[in-house]
mmCIF file of C-alpha atoms in Angstrom:
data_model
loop_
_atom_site.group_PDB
_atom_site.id
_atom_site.type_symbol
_atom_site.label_atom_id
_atom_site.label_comp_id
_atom_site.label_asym_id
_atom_site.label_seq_id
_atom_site.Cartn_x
_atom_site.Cartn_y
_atom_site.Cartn_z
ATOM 1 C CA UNK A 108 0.000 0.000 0.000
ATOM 2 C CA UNK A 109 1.504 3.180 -0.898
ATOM 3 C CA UNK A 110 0.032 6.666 0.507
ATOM 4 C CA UNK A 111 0.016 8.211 -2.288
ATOM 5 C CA UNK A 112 -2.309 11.574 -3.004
ATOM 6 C CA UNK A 113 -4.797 11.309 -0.503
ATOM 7 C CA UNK A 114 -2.242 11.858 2.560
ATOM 8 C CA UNK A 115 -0.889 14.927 0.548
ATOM 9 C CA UNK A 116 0.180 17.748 3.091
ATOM 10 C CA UNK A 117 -0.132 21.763 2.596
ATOM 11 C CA UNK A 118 0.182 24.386 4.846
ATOM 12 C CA UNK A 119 2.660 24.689 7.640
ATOM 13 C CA UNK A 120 3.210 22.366 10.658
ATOM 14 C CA UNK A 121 4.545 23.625 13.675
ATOM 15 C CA UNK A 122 7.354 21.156 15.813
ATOM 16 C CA UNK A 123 6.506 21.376 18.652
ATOM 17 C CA UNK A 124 8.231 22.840 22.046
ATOM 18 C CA UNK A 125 8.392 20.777 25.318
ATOM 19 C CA UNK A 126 7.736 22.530 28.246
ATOM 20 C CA UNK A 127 8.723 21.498 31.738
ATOM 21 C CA UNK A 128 8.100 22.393 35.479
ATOM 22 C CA UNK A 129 10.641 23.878 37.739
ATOM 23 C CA UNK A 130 12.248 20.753 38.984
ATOM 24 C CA UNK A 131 12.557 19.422 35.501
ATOM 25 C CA UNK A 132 9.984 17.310 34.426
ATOM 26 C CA UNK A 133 7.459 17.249 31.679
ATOM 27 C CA UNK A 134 4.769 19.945 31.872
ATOM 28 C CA UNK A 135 1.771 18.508 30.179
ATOM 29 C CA UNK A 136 -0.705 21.109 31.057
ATOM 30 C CA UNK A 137 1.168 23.121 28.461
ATOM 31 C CA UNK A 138 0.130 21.133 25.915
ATOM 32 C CA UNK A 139 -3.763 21.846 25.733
ATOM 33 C CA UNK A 140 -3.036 25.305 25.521
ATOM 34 C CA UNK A 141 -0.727 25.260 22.803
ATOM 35 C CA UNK A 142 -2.693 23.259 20.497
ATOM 36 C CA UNK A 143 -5.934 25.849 20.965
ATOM 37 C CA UNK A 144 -3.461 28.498 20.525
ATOM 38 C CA UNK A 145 -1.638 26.660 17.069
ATOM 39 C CA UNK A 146 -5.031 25.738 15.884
ATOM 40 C CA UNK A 147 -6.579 29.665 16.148
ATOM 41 C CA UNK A 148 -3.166 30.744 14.231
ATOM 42 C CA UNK A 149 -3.838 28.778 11.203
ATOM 43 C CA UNK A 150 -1.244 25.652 11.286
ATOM 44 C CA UNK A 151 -2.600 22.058 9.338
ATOM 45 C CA UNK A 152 -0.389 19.923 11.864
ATOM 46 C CA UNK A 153 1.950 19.497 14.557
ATOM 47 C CA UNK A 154 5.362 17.528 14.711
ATOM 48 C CA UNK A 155 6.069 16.317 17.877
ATOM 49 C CA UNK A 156 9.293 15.242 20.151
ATOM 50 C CA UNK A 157 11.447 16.214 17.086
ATOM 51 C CA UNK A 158 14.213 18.644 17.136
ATOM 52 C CA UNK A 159 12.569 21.606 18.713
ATOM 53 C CA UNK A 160 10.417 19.234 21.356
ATOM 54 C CA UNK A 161 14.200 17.637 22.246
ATOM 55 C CA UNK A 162 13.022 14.610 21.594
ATOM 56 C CA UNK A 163 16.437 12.616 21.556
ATOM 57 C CA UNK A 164 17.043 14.221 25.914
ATOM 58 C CA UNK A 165 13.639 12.584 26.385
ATOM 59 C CA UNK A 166 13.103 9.206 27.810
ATOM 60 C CA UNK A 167 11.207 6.801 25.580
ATOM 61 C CA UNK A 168 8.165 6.987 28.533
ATOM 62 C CA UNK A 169 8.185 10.395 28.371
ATOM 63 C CA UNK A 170 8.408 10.566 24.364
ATOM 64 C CA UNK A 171 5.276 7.790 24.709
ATOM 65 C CA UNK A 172 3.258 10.181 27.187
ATOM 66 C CA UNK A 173 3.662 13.778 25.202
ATOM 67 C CA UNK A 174 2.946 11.747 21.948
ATOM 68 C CA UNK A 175 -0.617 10.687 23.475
ATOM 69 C CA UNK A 176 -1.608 13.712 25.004
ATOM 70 C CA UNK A 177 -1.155 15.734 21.792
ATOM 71 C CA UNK A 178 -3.032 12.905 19.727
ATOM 72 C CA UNK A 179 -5.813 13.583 22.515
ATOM 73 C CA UNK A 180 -6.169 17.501 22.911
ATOM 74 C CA UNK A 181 -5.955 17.811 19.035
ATOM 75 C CA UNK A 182 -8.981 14.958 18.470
ATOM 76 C CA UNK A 183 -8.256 14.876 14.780
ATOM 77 C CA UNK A 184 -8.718 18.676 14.547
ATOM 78 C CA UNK A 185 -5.232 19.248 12.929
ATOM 79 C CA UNK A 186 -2.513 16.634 12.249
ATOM 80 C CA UNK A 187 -0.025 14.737 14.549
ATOM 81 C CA UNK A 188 3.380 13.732 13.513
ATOM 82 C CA UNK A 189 5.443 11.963 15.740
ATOM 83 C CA UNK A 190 8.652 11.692 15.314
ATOM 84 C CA UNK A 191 9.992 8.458 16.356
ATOM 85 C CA UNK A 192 13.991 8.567 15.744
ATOM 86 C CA UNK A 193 16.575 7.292 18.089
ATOM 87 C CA UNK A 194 20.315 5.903 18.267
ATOM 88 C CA UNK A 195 18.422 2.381 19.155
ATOM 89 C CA UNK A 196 16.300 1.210 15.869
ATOM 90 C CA UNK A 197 14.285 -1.074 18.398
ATOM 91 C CA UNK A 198 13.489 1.876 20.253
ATOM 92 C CA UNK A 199 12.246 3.513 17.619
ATOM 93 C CA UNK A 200 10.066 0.502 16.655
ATOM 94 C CA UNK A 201 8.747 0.568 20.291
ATOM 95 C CA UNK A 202 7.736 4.170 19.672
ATOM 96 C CA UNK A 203 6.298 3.850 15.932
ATOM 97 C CA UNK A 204 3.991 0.943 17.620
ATOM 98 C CA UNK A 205 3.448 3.349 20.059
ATOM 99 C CA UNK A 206 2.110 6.521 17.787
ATOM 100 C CA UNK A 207 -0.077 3.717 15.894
ATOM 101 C CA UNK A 208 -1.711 2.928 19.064
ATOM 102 C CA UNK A 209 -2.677 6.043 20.408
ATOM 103 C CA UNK A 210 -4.132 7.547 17.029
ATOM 104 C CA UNK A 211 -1.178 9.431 15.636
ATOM 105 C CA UNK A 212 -2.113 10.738 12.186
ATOM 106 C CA UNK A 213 1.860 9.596 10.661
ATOM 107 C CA UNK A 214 5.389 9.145 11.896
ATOM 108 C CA UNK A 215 8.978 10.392 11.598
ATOM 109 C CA UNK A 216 12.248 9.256 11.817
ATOM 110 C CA UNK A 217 15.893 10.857 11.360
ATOM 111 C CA UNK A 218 18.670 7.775 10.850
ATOM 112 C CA UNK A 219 20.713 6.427 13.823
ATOM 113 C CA UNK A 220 23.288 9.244 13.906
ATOM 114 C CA UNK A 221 25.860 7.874 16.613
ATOM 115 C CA UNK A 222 26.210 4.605 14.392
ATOM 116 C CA UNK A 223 25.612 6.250 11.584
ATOM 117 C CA UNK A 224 24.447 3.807 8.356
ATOM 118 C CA UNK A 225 27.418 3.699 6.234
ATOM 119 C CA UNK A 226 25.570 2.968 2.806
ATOM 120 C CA UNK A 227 22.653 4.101 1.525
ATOM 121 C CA UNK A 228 21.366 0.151 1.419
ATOM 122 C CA UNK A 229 21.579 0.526 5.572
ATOM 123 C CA UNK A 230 20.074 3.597 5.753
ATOM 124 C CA UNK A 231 17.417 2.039 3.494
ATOM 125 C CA UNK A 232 17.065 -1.350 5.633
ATOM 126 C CA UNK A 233 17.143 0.667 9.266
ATOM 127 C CA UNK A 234 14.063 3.307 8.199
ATOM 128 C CA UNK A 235 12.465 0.338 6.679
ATOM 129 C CA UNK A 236 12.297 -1.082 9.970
ATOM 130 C CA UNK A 237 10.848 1.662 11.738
ATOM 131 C CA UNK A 238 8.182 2.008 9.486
ATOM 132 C CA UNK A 239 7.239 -0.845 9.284
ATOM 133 C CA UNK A 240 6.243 -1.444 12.933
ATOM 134 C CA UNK A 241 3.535 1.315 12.165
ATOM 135 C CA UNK A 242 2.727 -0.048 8.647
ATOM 136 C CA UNK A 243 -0.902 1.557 9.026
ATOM 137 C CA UNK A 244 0.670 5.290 9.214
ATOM 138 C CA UNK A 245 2.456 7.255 6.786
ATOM 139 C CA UNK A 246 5.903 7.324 7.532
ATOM 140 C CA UNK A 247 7.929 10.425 6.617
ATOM 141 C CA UNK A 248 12.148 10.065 6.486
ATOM 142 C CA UNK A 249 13.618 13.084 8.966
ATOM 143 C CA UNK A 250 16.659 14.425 6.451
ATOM 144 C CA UNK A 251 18.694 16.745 8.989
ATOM 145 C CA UNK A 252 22.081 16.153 7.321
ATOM 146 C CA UNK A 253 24.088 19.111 9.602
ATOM 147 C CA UNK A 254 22.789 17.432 12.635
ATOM 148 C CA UNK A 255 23.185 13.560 11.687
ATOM 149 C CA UNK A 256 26.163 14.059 9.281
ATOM 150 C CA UNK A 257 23.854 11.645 6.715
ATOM 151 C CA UNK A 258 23.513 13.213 3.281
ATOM 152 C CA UNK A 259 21.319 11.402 0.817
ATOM 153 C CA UNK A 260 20.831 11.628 -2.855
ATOM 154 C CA UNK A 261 16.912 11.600 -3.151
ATOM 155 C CA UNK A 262 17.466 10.251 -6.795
ATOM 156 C CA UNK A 263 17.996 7.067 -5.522
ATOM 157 C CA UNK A 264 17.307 6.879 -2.057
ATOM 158 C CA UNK A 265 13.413 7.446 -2.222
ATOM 159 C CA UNK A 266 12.807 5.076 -5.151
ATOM 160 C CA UNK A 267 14.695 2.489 -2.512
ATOM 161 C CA UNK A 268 12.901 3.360 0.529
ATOM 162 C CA UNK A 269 9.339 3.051 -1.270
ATOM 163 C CA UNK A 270 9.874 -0.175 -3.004
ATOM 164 C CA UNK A 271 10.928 -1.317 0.835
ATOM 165 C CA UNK A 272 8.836 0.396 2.958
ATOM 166 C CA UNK A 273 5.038 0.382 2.012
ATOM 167 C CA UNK A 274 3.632 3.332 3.684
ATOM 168 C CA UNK A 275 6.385 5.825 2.733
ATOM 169 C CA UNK A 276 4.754 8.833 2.402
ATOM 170 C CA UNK A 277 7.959 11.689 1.636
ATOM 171 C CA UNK A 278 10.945 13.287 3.450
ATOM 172 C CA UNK A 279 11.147 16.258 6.169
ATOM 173 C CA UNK A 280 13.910 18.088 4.283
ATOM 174 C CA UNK A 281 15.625 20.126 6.411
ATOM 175 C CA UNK A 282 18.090 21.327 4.652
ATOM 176 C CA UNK A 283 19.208 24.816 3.055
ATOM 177 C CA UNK A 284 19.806 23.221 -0.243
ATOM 178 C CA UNK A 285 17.176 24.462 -2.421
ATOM 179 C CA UNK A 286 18.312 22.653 -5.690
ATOM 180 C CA UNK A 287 18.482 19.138 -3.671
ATOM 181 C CA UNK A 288 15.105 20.291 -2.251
ATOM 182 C CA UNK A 289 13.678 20.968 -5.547
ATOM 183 C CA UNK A 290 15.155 17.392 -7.063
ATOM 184 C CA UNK A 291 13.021 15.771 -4.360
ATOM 185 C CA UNK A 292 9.937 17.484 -5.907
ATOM 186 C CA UNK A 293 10.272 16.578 -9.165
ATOM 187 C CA UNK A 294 11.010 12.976 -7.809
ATOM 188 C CA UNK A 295 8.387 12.688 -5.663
ATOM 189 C CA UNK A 296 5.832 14.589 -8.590
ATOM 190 C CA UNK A 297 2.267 13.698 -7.009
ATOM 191 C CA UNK A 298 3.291 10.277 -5.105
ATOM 192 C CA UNK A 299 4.752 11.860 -1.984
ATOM 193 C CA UNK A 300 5.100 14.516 0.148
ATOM 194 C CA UNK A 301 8.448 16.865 0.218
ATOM 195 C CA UNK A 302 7.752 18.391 3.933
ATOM 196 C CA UNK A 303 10.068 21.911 3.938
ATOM 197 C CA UNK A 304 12.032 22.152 6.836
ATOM 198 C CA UNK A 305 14.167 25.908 6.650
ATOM 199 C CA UNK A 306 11.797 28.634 8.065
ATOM 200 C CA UNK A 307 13.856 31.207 6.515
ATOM 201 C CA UNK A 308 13.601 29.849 3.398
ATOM 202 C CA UNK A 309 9.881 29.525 3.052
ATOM 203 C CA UNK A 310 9.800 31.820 -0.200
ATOM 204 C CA UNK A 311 12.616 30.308 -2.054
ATOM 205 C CA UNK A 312 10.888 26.994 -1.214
ATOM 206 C CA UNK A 313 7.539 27.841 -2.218
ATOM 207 C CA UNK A 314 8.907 29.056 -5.502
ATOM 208 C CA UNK A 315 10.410 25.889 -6.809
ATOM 209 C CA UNK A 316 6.964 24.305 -5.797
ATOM 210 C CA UNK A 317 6.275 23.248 -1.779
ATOM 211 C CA UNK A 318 3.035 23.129 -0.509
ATOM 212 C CA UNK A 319 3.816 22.187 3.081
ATOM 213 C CA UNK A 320 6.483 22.782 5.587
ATOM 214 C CA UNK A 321 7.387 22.194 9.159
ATOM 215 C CA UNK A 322 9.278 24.680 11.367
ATOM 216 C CA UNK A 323 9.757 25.755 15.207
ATOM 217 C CA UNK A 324 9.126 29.465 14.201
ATOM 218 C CA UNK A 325 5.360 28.256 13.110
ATOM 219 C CA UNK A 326 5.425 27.924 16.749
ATOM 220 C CA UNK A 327 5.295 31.844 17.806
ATOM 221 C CA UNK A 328 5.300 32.956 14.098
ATOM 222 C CA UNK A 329 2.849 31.254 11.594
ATOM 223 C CA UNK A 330 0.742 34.401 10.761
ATOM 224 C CA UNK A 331 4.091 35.753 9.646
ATOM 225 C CA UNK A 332 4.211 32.758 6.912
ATOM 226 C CA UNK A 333 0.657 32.004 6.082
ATOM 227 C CA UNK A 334 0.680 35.882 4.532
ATOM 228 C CA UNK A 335 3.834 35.032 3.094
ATOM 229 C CA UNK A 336 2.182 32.208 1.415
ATOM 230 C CA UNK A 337 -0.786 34.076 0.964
ATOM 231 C CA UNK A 338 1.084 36.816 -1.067
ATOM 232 C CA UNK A 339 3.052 34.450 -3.321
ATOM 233 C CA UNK A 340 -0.617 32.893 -4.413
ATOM 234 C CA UNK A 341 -1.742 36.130 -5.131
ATOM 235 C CA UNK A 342 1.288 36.845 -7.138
ATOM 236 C CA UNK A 343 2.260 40.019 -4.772
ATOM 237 C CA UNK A 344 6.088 38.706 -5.111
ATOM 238 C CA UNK A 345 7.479 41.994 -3.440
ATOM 239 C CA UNK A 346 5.057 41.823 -0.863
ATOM 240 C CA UNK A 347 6.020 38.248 0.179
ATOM 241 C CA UNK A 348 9.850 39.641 -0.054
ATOM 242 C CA UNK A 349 9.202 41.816 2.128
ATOM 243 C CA UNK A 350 7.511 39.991 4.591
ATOM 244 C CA UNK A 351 9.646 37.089 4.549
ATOM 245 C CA UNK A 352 12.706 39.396 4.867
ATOM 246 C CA UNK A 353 10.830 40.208 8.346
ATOM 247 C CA UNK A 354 11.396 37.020 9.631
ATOM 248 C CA UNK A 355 14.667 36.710 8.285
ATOM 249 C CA UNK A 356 15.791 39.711 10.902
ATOM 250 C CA UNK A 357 13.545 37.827 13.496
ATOM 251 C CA UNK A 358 15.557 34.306 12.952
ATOM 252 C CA UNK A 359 19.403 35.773 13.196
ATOM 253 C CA UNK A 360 18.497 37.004 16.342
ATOM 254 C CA UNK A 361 17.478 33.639 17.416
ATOM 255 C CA UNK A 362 20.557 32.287 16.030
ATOM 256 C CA UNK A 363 22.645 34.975 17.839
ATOM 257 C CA UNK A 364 21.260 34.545 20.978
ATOM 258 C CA UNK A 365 21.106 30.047 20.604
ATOM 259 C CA UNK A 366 17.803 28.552 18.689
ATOM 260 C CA UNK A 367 16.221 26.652 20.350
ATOM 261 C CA UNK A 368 16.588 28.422 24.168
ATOM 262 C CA UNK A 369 16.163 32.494 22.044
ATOM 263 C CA UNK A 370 12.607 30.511 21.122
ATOM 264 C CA UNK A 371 11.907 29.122 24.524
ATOM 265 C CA UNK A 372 12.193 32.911 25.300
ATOM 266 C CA UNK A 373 9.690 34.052 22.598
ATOM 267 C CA UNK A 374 7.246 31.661 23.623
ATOM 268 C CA UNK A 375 7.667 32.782 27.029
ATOM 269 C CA UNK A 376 7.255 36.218 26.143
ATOM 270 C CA UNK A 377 3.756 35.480 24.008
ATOM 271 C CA UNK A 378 2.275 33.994 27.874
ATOM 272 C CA UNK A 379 3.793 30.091 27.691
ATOM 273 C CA UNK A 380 5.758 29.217 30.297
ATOM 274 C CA UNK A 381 8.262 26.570 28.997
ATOM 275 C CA UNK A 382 10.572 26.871 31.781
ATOM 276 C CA UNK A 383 15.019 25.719 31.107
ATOM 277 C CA UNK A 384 15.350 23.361 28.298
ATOM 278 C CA UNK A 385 17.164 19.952 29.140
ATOM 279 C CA UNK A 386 20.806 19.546 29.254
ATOM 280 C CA UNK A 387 22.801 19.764 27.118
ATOM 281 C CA UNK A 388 20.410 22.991 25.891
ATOM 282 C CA UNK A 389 20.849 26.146 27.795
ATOM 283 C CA UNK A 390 18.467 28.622 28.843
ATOM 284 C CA UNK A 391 18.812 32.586 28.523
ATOM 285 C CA UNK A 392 19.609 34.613 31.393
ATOM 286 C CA UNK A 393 16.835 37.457 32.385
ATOM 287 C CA UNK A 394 19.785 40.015 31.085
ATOM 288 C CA UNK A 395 19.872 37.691 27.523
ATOM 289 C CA UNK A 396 16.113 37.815 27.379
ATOM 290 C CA UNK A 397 15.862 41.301 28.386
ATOM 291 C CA UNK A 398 18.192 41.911 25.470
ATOM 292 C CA UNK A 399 16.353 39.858 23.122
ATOM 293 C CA UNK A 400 12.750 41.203 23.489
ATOM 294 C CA UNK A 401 14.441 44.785 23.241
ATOM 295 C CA UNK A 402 16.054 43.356 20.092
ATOM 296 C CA UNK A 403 12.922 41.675 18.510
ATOM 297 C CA UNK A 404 10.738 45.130 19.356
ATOM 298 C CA UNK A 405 13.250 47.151 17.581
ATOM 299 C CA UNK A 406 13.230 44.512 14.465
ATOM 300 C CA UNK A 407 8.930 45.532 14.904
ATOM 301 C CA UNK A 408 9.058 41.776 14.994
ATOM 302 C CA UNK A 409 5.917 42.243 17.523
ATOM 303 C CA UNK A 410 4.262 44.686 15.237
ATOM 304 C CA UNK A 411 5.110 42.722 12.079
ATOM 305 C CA UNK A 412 3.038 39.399 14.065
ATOM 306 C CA UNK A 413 0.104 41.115 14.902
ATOM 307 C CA UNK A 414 -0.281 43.367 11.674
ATOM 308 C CA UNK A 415 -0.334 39.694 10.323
ATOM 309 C CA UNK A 416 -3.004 37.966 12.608
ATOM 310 C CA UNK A 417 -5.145 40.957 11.903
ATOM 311 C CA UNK A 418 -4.722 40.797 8.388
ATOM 312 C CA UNK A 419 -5.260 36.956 8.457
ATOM 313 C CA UNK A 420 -8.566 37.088 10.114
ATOM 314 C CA UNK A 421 -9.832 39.770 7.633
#
């Protein structure tokens, strides 16, 4: 069985955050109000315990418990893709089974990056085994290459992972290689999905044909793209320039001040508490946020966000 046009994606998809109490552990209350607040902001799906949810410092119970409580508080109202990838391929079996169970719309893997596969055949044989143990659920390959250190040509890797794993269903590209990006495309044509995974490349992406994308900025951020989106359809090309150029400025002070902990921040600013990421992550200090919110108000970062949301709901 192949999942072919039906399971087609568009739109963006936020990866998710994981938020935590004081003393560390997982704060699930934060979840229910993050999915209202995703859902009112216009996002088709969530990714979840990926990159951005720091999904490899979980444990595999906790990974197993966020998983279930965003399948519940979304009910089928948006999607849910878990991601699924770990060091340990039976690990990652255990948690495919586990998304399957609880009513996960599809799944997500990166490769084994410690043991990295050292062929394309292994790469091939390892995601075939995740997926697999969720055969029911669309399975979409997690290409990170500057985090795993696994490069793939999509000429011939995807026409081997769908002959050997039935419910392929595309690749998470996230990657700033537009060209490679826009290969996959053509390759995949109207069988699969190629998921965009570079927030500040949205525009380039959407002009070489994506539909969909996932991204941590969708988080705080997704009015911000949908208009982007929204101008590009309506052929306002300088419009959409301009707007993506706005979150441009937004993301290199994210990367200035450390991704994933300047976001924690921003989502802490918009009224959700996500508390110190896990080691080996850092958090800011109140003088790095301070500097950061005085940074993103004199970007109009703020203003730029809600001119959008107003705008949106028009």
């Amino acid at each position: 069985m192949k999942f072919k046009s039906a399971h087609k994606i568009d739109g963006l998809i936020a990866a998710a955050f994981t938020a935590y109490h004081a003393d560390g552990s997982v704060n699930f209350e934060y979840i229910p109000k993050l999915v209202e607040h995703l859902i009112d902001q216009g996002v088709k799906g969530l990714f979840v315990c990926g990159t951005n949810g720091e999904g490899l410092s979980l444990t595999i119970a906790e990974r197993k418990a966020i998983a279930k409580k965003y399948v519940e508080t979304v009910d089928k109202r948006i999607s849910v893709i878990v991601h699924v990838g770990h060091t340990s391929i039976q690990d990652a079996r255990e948690l495919a089974r586990h998304a399957e169970e609880v009513g996960a719309d599809a799944i997500s893997s990166v490769c084994a990056f410690y043991f990295k596969p050292a062929t394309e055949d292994l790469l091939v044989a390892s995601l075939a085994q995740i997926a697999g143990a969720a055969s029911s659920l669309p399975f979409y390959y997690y290409h990170i290459p500057h985090i795993t250190g696994v490069n793939i040509s999509l000429a011939s890797f995807i026409p081997k992972i769908a002959t050997n794993a039935s419910n392929f269903a595309g690749v998470k590209f996230t990657s700033s290689a537009i060209h490679e990006y826009q290969d996959g495309l053509q390759i995949c044509a109207d069988d699969f999905d190629m998921l965009f995974g570079f927030d500040e490349l949205l525009l380039p992406a959407l002009s070489v044909g994506a539909r969909a994308a996932i991204g941590s900025t969708y988080n705080y951020a997704a009015p911000i793209y949908l208009q982007v989106m929204q101008y590009f359809k309506d052929n306002k090309v300088k419009e959409a320039q301009d707007l993506q150029y706005e979150a441009i400025k937004m993301i290199k002070l994210i990367v200035k001040y450390g991704p994933i902990p300047a976001q924690r921040a921003i989502m802490d600013m918009l009224g959700f508490s996500m508390e110190s990421a896990r080691l080996p992550l850092g958090t800011l200090s109140l003088t790095q946020t301070g500097e950061l919110k005085k940074e993103l108000e004199d970007a109009r970062f703020f203003e730029t966000l809600q001119r959008c949301i107003n705008s949106l709901k028009k």
